[in-house]
Tab-separated table of C-alpha atoms in Angstrom:
chain	number	residue	atom	x	y	z
A	1	UNK	CA	224.455	220.679	146.674
A	2	UNK	CA	224.850	222.086	150.162
A	3	UNK	CA	221.543	222.669	152.108
A	4	UNK	CA	221.206	225.873	153.961
A	5	UNK	CA	224.216	227.985	152.947
A	6	UNK	CA	223.077	230.443	155.595
A	7	UNK	CA	224.753	228.037	158.083
A	8	UNK	CA	228.075	229.210	156.730
A	9	UNK	CA	227.571	233.103	156.785
A	10	UNK	CA	230.217	233.381	159.538
A	11	UNK	CA	232.794	231.991	157.204
A	12	UNK	CA	232.061	234.005	154.018
A	13	UNK	CA	235.248	236.181	154.246
A	14	UNK	CA	237.184	232.861	154.626
A	15	UNK	CA	235.632	231.416	151.586
A	16	UNK	CA	236.336	234.528	149.491
A	17	UNK	CA	239.978	234.722	150.348
A	18	UNK	CA	240.583	231.024	149.770
A	19	UNK	CA	238.766	231.315	146.359
A	20	UNK	CA	240.970	234.187	145.469
A	21	UNK	CA	244.182	232.356	146.487
A	22	UNK	CA	243.210	229.349	144.426
A	23	UNK	CA	242.194	231.218	141.312
A	24	UNK	CA	243.720	229.532	138.283
A	25	UNK	CA	244.849	226.424	140.318
A	26	UNK	CA	241.513	224.823	141.346
A	27	UNK	CA	238.048	224.246	139.641
A	28	UNK	CA	234.962	225.213	141.433
A	29	UNK	CA	232.882	228.231	142.223
A	30	UNK	CA	232.677	227.974	145.825
A	31	UNK	CA	235.170	226.771	148.384
A	32	UNK	CA	233.361	223.508	149.113
A	33	UNK	CA	233.266	222.781	145.307
A	34	UNK	CA	237.054	223.073	145.153
A	35	UNK	CA	237.507	220.111	147.624
A	36	UNK	CA	237.893	216.511	146.379
A	37	UNK	CA	235.218	214.283	147.937
A	38	UNK	CA	237.932	212.340	149.685
A	39	UNK	CA	239.822	215.528	150.744
A	40	UNK	CA	242.027	215.148	153.971
A	41	UNK	CA	242.337	218.010	156.332
A	42	UNK	CA	244.847	218.149	159.139
A	43	UNK	CA	244.686	220.871	161.698
A	44	UNK	CA	248.448	220.857	162.690
A	45	UNK	CA	248.437	223.792	165.173
A	46	UNK	CA	244.855	224.131	166.647
A	47	UNK	CA	243.121	224.306	169.827
A	48	UNK	CA	241.884	221.515	172.318
A	49	UNK	CA	238.859	219.712	171.429
A	50	UNK	CA	239.031	220.501	167.818
A	51	UNK	CA	239.381	217.676	165.472
A	52	UNK	CA	242.987	217.212	164.220
A	53	UNK	CA	242.241	214.943	161.224
A	54	UNK	CA	238.995	215.215	159.043
A	55	UNK	CA	238.551	212.945	155.959
A	56	UNK	CA	236.036	213.725	153.319
A	57	UNK	CA	234.385	216.769	152.042
A	58	UNK	CA	230.961	215.985	153.604
A	59	UNK	CA	232.657	215.685	157.172
A	60	UNK	CA	234.425	218.927	156.693
A	61	UNK	CA	231.225	220.790	155.635
A	62	UNK	CA	229.510	219.564	158.877
A	63	UNK	CA	232.608	220.692	160.909
A	64	UNK	CA	232.424	224.064	159.363
A	65	UNK	CA	228.645	224.252	159.808
A	66	UNK	CA	228.991	224.908	163.542
A	67	UNK	CA	231.645	227.641	163.174
A	68	UNK	CA	229.255	230.446	163.319
A	69	UNK	CA	227.983	229.507	166.840
A	70	UNK	CA	231.364	230.530	168.214
A	71	UNK	CA	233.064	232.814	165.786
A	72	UNK	CA	231.947	235.345	163.053
A	73	UNK	CA	234.498	236.578	160.518
A	74	UNK	CA	234.157	240.217	159.307
A	75	UNK	CA	236.983	240.009	157.008
A	76	UNK	CA	239.947	238.123	155.713
A	77	UNK	CA	242.936	239.944	154.266
A	78	UNK	CA	246.693	240.115	153.657
A	79	UNK	CA	246.692	237.098	151.309
A	80	UNK	CA	249.974	235.802	150.157
A	81	UNK	CA	249.922	232.801	147.747
A	82	UNK	CA	253.031	230.538	146.959
A	83	UNK	CA	252.622	227.994	144.215
A	84	UNK	CA	254.915	225.070	143.515
A	85	UNK	CA	254.142	223.378	140.188
A	86	UNK	CA	256.611	220.620	140.907
A	87	UNK	CA	254.831	219.516	144.168
A	88	UNK	CA	251.295	220.536	143.190
A	89	UNK	CA	251.324	222.575	146.313
A	90	UNK	CA	249.847	225.868	147.097
A	91	UNK	CA	250.728	227.695	150.372
A	92	UNK	CA	248.278	230.414	151.472
A	93	UNK	CA	249.056	232.928	154.216
A	94	UNK	CA	246.263	235.184	155.345
A	95	UNK	CA	244.718	236.933	158.395
A	96	UNK	CA	241.163	237.327	159.710
A	97	UNK	CA	239.253	239.704	161.912
A	98	UNK	CA	235.915	239.060	163.510
A	99	UNK	CA	234.353	238.530	166.708
A	100	UNK	CA	233.235	235.958	169.335
A	101	UNK	CA	229.455	235.433	168.772
A	102	UNK	CA	228.538	235.076	172.547
A	103	UNK	CA	230.300	238.164	173.759
A	104	UNK	CA	231.072	240.435	170.776
A	105	UNK	CA	234.722	240.355	171.887
A	106	UNK	CA	237.192	240.957	168.824
A	107	UNK	CA	238.895	237.981	167.397
A	108	UNK	CA	241.767	238.019	164.937
A	109	UNK	CA	244.203	235.346	163.651
A	110	UNK	CA	246.866	234.597	161.107
A	111	UNK	CA	247.052	231.289	159.245
A	112	UNK	CA	249.085	229.339	157.024
A	113	UNK	CA	247.422	226.515	154.899
A	114	UNK	CA	249.521	224.107	152.852
A	115	UNK	CA	247.425	222.624	150.124
A	116	UNK	CA	247.970	219.722	147.731
A	117	UNK	CA	246.050	219.844	144.484
A	118	UNK	CA	245.497	216.990	142.186
A	119	UNK	CA	243.258	217.028	138.984
A	120	UNK	CA	242.449	220.627	139.921
A	121	UNK	CA	240.735	219.797	143.198
A	122	UNK	CA	241.990	220.144	146.806
A	123	UNK	CA	243.114	216.691	147.970
A	124	UNK	CA	245.023	217.520	151.132
A	125	UNK	CA	245.022	220.551	153.467
A	126	UNK	CA	247.365	221.185	156.336
A	127	UNK	CA	246.262	224.075	158.473
A	128	UNK	CA	248.062	226.238	161.078
A	129	UNK	CA	246.886	229.021	163.259
A	130	UNK	CA	247.770	230.785	166.545
A	131	UNK	CA	245.918	229.053	169.295
A	132	UNK	CA	246.946	231.797	171.717
A	133	UNK	CA	244.935	234.258	169.750
A	134	UNK	CA	241.846	231.970	169.958
A	135	UNK	CA	242.166	231.591	173.806
A	136	UNK	CA	242.567	235.406	174.361
A	137	UNK	CA	239.481	236.168	172.386
A	138	UNK	CA	237.461	233.447	174.101
A	139	UNK	CA	238.551	234.706	177.481
A	140	UNK	CA	237.685	238.234	176.406
A	141	UNK	CA	241.152	239.705	176.665
A	142	UNK	CA	243.336	241.371	174.176
A	143	UNK	CA	246.007	239.366	172.437
A	144	UNK	CA	249.522	240.457	173.488
A	145	UNK	CA	252.062	238.451	171.485
A	146	UNK	CA	254.853	239.739	173.551
A	147	UNK	CA	253.163	239.662	176.805
A	148	UNK	CA	255.359	236.894	178.393
A	149	UNK	CA	258.559	238.635	177.237
A	150	UNK	CA	257.477	241.817	178.946
A	151	UNK	CA	256.691	240.198	182.221
A	152	UNK	CA	260.131	238.438	182.275
A	153	UNK	CA	262.105	241.743	182.438
């Protein structure tokens, strides 16, 4: 049992969309319950100073406990789920909208999570996000995906 679930309020939309994406593939009521005790998370495309490799459900819980001190998600949406029974893999594509806690500046990102499931638990997770969106939000500026292309002309 996890103590003080209020520590994870900022991630509630994330938990709900992942639970929706895993429906029928994974056992567990809550996101954390869906993870194997020895789950391995690899954050492939991420930001500096964020761990790239986390082993163990308890370690991931502690990493996520601090999320709400920087970001607060208002919603996650645009879920696409791709399941491959032959490789026991689920690929989730989804988006988020929220804000930077310190400034209230908007934050949004798009993600791809490649997940291996064994015995109806998540055993491996490879995560990809757009770090430029994180930097823009933390710097208090809008994200312009084609900003560099426009200035080159």
